[in-house]
Coordinates of N, CA and C in Angstrom, one line a residue:
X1 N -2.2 29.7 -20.9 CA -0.9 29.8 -20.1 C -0.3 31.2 -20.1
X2 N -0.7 31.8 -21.1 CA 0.3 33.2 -21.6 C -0.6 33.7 -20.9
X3 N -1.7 33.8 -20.7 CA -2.8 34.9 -19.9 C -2.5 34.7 -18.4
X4 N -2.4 33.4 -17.9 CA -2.3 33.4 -16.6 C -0.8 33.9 -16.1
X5 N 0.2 34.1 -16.8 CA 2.1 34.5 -16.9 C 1.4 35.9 -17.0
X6 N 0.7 36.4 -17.3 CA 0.8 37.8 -17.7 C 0.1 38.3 -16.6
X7 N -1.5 37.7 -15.7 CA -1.8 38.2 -14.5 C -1.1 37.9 -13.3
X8 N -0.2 37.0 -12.9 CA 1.0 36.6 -12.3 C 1.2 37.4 -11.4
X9 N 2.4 37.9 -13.0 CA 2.9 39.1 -13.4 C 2.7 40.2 -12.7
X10 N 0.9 40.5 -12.8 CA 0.6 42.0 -13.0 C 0.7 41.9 -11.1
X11 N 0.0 40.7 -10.7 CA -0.2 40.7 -9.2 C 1.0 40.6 -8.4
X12 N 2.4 40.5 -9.0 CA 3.9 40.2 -8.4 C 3.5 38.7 -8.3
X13 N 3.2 37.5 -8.3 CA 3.3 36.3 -7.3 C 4.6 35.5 -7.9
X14 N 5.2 34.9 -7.9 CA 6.4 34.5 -8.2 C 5.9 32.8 -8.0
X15 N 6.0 31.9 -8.9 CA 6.1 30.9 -9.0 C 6.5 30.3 -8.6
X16 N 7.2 29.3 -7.7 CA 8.5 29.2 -7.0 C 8.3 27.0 -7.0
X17 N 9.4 26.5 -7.6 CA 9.2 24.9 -7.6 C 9.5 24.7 -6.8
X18 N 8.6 23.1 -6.1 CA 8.3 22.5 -4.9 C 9.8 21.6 -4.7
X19 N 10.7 21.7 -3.8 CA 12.0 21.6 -4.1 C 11.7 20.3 -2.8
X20 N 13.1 19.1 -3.3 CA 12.9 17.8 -2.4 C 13.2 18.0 -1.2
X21 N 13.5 19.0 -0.3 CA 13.2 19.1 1.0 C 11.9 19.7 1.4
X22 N 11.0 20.0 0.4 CA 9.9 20.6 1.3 C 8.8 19.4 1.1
X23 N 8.7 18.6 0.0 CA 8.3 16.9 -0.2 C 9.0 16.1 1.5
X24 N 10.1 16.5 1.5 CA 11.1 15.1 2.5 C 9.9 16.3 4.3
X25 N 9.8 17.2 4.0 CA 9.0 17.6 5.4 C 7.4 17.1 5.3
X26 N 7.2 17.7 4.0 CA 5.3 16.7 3.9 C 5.8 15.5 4.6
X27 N 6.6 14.5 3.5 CA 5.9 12.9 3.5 C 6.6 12.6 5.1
X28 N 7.6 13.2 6.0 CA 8.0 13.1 7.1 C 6.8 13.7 8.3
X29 N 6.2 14.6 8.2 CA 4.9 14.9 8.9 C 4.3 14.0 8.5
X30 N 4.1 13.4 7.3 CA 3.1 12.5 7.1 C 2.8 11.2 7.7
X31 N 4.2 10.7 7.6 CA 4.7 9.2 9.0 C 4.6 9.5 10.2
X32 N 5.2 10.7 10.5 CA 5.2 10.9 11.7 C 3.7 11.0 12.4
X33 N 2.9 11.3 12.0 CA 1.2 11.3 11.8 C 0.8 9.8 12.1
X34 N 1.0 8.8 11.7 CA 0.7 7.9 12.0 C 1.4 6.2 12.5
X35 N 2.5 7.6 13.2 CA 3.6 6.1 14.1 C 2.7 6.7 15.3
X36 N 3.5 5.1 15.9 CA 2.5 5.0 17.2 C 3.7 6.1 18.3
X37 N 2.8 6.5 19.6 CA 3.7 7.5 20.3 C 5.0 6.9 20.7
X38 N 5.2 5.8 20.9 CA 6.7 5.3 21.1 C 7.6 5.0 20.3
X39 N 7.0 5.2 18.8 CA 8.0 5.3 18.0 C 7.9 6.6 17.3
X40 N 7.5 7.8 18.1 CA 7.5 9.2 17.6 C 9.4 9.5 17.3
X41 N 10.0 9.1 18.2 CA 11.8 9.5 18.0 C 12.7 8.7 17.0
X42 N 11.5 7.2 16.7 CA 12.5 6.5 15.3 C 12.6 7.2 13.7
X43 N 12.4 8.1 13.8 CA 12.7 8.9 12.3 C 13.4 10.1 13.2
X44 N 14.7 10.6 12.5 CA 14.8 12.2 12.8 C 14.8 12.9 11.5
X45 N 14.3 13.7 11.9 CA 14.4 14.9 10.4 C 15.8 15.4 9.8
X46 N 16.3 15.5 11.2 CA 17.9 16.4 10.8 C 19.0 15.0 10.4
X47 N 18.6 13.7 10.4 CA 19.5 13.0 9.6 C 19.1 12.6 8.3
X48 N 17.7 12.7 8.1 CA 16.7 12.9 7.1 C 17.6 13.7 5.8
X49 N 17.4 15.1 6.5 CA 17.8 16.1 5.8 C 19.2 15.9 5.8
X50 N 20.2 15.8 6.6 CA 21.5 15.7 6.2 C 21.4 14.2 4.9
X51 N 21.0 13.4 5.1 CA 21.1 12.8 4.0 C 20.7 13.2 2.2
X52 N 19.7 14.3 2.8 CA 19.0 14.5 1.4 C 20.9 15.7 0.8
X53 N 20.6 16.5 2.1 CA 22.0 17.4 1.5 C 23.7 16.7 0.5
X54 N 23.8 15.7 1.6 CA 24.7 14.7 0.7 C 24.4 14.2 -0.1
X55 N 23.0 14.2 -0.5 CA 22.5 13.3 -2.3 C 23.1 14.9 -3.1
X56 N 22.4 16.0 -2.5 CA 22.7 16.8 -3.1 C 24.1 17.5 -4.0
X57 N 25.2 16.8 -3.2 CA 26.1 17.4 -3.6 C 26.8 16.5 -4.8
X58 N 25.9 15.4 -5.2 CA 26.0 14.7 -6.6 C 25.3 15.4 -7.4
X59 N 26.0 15.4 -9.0 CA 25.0 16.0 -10.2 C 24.3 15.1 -10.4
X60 N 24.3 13.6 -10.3 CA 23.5 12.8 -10.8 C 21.7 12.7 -10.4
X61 N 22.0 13.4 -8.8 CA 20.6 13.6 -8.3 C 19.6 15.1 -8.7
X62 N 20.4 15.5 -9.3 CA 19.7 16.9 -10.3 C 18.5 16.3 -11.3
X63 N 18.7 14.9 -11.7 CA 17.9 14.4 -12.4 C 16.8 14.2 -11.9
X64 N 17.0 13.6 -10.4 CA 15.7 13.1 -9.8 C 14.9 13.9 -9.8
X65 N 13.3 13.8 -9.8 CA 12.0 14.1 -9.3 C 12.3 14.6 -7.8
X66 N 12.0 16.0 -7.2 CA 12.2 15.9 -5.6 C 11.2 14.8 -5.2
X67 N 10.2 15.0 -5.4 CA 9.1 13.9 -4.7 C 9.9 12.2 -4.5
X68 N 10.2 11.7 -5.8 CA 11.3 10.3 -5.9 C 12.6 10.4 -4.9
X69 N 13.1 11.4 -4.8 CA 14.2 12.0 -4.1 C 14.1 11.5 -2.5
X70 N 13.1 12.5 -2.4 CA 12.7 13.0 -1.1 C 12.1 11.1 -0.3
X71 N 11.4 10.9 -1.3 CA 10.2 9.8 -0.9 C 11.7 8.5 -0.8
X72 N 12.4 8.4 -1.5 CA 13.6 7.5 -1.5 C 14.5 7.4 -0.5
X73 N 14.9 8.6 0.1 CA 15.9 9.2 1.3 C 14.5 8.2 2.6
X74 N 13.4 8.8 2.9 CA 12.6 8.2 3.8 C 12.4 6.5 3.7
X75 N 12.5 6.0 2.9 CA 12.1 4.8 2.5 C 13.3 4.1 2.8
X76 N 14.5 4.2 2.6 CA 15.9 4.2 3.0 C 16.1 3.8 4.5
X77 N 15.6 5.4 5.2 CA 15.5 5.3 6.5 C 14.6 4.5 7.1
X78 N 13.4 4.5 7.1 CA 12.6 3.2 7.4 C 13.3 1.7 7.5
X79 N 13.6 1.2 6.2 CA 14.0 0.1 5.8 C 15.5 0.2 7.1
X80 N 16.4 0.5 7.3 CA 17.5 1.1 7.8 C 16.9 0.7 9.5
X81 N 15.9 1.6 9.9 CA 15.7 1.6 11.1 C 14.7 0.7 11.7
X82 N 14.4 -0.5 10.7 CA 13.5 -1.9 10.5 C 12.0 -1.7 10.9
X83 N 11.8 -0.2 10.7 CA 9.9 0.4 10.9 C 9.1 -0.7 10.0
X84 N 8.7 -1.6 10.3 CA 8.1 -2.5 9.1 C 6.8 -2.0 9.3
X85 N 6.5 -1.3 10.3 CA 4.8 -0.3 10.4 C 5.0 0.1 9.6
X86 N 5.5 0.9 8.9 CA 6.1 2.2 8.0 C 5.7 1.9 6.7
X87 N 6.0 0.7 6.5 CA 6.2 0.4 4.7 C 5.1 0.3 3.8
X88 N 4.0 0.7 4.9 CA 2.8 0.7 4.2 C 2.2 2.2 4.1
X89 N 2.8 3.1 5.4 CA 2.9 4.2 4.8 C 3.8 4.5 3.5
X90 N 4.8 4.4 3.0 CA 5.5 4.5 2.2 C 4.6 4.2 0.8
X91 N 4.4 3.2 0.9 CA 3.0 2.4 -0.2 C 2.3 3.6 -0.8
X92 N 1.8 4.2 0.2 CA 0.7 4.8 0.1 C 1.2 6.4 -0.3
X93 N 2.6 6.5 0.4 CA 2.8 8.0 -0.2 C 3.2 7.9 -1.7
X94 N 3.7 6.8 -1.7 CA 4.1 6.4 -3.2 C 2.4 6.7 -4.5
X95 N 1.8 5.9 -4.2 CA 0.8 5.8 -4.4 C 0.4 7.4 -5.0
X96 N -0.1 7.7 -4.1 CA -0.7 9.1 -3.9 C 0.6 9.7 -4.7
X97 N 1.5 10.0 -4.6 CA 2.8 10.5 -5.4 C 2.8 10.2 -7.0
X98 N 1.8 9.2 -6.9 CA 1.9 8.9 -8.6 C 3.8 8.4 -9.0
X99 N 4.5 7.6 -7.8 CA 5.7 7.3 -8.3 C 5.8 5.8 -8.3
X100 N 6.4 5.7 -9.5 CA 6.4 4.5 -10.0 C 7.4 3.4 -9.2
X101 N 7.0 2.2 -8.9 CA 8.1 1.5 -8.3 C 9.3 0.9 -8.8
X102 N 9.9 1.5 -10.1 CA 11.0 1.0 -10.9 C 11.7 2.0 -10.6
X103 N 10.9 3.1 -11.2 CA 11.4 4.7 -10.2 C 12.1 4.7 -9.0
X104 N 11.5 4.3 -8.1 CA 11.5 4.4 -6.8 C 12.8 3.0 -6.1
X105 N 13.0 2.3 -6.5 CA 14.1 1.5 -6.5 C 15.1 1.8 -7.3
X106 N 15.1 1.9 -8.5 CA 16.3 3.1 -9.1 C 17.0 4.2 -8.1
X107 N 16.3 4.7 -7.9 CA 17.1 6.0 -6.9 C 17.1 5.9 -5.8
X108 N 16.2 4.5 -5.2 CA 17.1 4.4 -3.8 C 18.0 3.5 -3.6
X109 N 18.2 2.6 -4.9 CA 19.8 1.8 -4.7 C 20.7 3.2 -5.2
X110 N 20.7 4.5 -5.6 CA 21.5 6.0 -6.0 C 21.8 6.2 -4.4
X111 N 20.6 6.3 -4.0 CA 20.8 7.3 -2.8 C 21.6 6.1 -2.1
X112 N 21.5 5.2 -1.8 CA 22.2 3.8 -0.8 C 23.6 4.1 -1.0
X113 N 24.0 4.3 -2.5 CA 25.1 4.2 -3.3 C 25.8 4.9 -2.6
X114 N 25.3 6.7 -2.7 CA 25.7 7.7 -2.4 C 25.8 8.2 -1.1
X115 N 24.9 7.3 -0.4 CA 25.1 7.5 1.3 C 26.0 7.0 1.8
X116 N 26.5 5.4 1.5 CA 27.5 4.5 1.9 C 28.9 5.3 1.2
X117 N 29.3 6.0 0.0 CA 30.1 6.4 0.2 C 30.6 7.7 0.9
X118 N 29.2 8.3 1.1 CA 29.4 9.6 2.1 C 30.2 9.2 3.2
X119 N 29.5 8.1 3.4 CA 30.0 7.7 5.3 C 31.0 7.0 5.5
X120 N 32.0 6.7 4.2 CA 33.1 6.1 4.1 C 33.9 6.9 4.6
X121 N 35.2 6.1 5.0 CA 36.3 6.7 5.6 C 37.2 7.5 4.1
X122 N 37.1 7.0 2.8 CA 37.3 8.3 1.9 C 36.8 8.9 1.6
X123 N 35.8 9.5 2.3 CA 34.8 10.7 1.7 C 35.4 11.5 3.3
X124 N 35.3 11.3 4.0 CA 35.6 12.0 5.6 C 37.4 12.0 5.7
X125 N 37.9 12.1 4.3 CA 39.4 12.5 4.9 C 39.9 13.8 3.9
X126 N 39.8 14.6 4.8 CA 40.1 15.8 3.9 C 41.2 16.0 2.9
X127 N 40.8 16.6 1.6 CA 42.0 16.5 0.4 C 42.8 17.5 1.0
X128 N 44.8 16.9 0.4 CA 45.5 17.5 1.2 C 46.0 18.8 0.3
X129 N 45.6 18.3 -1.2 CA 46.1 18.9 -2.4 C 45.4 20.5 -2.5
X130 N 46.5 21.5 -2.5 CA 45.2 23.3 -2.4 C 45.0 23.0 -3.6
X131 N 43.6 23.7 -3.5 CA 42.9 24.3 -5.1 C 43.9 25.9 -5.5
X132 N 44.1 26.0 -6.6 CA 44.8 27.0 -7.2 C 43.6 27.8 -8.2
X133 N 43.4 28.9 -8.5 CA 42.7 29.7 -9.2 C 43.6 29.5 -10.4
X134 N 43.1 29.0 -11.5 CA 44.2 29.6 -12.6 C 43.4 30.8 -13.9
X135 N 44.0 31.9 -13.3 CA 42.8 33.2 -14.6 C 44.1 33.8 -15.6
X136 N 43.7 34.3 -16.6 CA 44.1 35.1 -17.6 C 45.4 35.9 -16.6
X137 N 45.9 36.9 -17.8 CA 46.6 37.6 -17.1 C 46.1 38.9 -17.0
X138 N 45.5 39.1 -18.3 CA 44.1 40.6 -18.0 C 43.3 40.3 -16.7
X139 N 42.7 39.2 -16.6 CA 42.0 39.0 -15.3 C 42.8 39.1 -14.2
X140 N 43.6 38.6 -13.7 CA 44.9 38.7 -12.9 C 45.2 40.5 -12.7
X141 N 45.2 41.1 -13.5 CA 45.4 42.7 -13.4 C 44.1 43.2 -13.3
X142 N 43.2 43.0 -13.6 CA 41.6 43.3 -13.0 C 41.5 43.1 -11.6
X143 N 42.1 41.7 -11.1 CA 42.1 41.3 -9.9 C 42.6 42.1 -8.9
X144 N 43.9 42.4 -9.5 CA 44.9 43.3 -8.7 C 44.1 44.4 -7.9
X145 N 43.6 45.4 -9.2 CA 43.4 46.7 -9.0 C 42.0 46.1 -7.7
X146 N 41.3 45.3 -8.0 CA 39.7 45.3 -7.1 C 40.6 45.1 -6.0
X147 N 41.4 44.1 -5.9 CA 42.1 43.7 -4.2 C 42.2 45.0 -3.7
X148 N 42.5 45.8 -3.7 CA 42.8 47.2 -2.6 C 41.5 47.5 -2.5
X149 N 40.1 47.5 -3.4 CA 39.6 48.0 -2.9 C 38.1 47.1 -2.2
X150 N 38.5 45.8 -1.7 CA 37.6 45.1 -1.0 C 37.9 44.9 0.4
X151 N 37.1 45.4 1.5 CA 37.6 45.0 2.6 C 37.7 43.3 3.2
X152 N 38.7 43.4 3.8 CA 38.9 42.0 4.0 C 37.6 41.7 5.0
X153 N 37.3 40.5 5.5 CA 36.4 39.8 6.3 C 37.1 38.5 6.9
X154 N 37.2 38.8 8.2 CA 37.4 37.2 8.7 C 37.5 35.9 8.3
X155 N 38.2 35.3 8.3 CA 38.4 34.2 8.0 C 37.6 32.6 8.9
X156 N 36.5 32.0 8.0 CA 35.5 31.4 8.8 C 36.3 29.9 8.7
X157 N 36.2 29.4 10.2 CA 36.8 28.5 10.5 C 36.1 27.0 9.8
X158 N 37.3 26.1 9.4 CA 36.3 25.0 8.2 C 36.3 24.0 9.5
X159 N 34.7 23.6 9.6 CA 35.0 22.3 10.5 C 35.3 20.8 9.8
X160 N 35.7 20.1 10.5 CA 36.0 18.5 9.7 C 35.6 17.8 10.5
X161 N 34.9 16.9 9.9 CA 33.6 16.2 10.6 C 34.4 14.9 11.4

């Protein structure tokens, strides 16, 4: 392992982990592969992916496996959009995934959890309370001096969904 970190190395290649949106594009090519052409439009990717982003913005999904992650968000959506073709794809990515089905129902009653309260009406009402910085008073005089010398940048409009 130390030999192969050291030729890597010498060649630049940079390692880089297989992160649960590039699993949620496999195993989504991979259905999409074998639905029939009239059900090519019952999966979309961009609600796919917006759901993986709102697992995201829980710590608890830091734990997951992307593959469990990824494979749970699709399995979700299937079940959701009543593909009962599907569930045998799912079987099978599971399978081949080497993910366990205790696994795999664990984190998709997480992700259910976490999607139903995304799409609640208290997750979509913006907090009214500002955030306040609270720093040192050395930092605060650090601060000072940089303010004059950063140019300002526009102010990017926040949308609310």
């Amino acid at each position: 392992m130390r030999m192969e970190k050291i030729v890597l190395e010498k060649v630049c290649w940079k390692v880089k982990a297989t992160t649960a949106f590039q699993f949620l594009q496999l195993y989504y090519s991979l259905i999409q592969e074998n639905l029939p052409v009239e059900r090519k439009n019952s999966l979309n990717f961009e609600r796919l992916e917006a759901q993986l982003k709102a697992c995201h913005c829980r710590i608890i999904f830091s734990k997951a496996k992307p593959s469990v992650l990824a494979l749970s968000i699709i399995a979700l959506e299937i079940q959701a959009q009543k593909c009962v073709e599907l569930t045998e794809g799912i079987e099978c990515l599971q399978t081949h995934s080497k993910i366990s089905g205790r696994d795999l129902t664990f984190w998709q009653e997480l992700v259910s959890k976490c999607l139903t309260e995304y799409s609640s009406n208290k997750c979509s009402k913006p907090n009214v309370q500002k955030l306040k910085w609270i720093v040192s008073g050395r930092t605060a005089r650090q601060l000072k001096h940089s303010y004059y010398r950063i140019t300002h940048l526009p102010t990017i409009p926040e949308m609310v969904p």
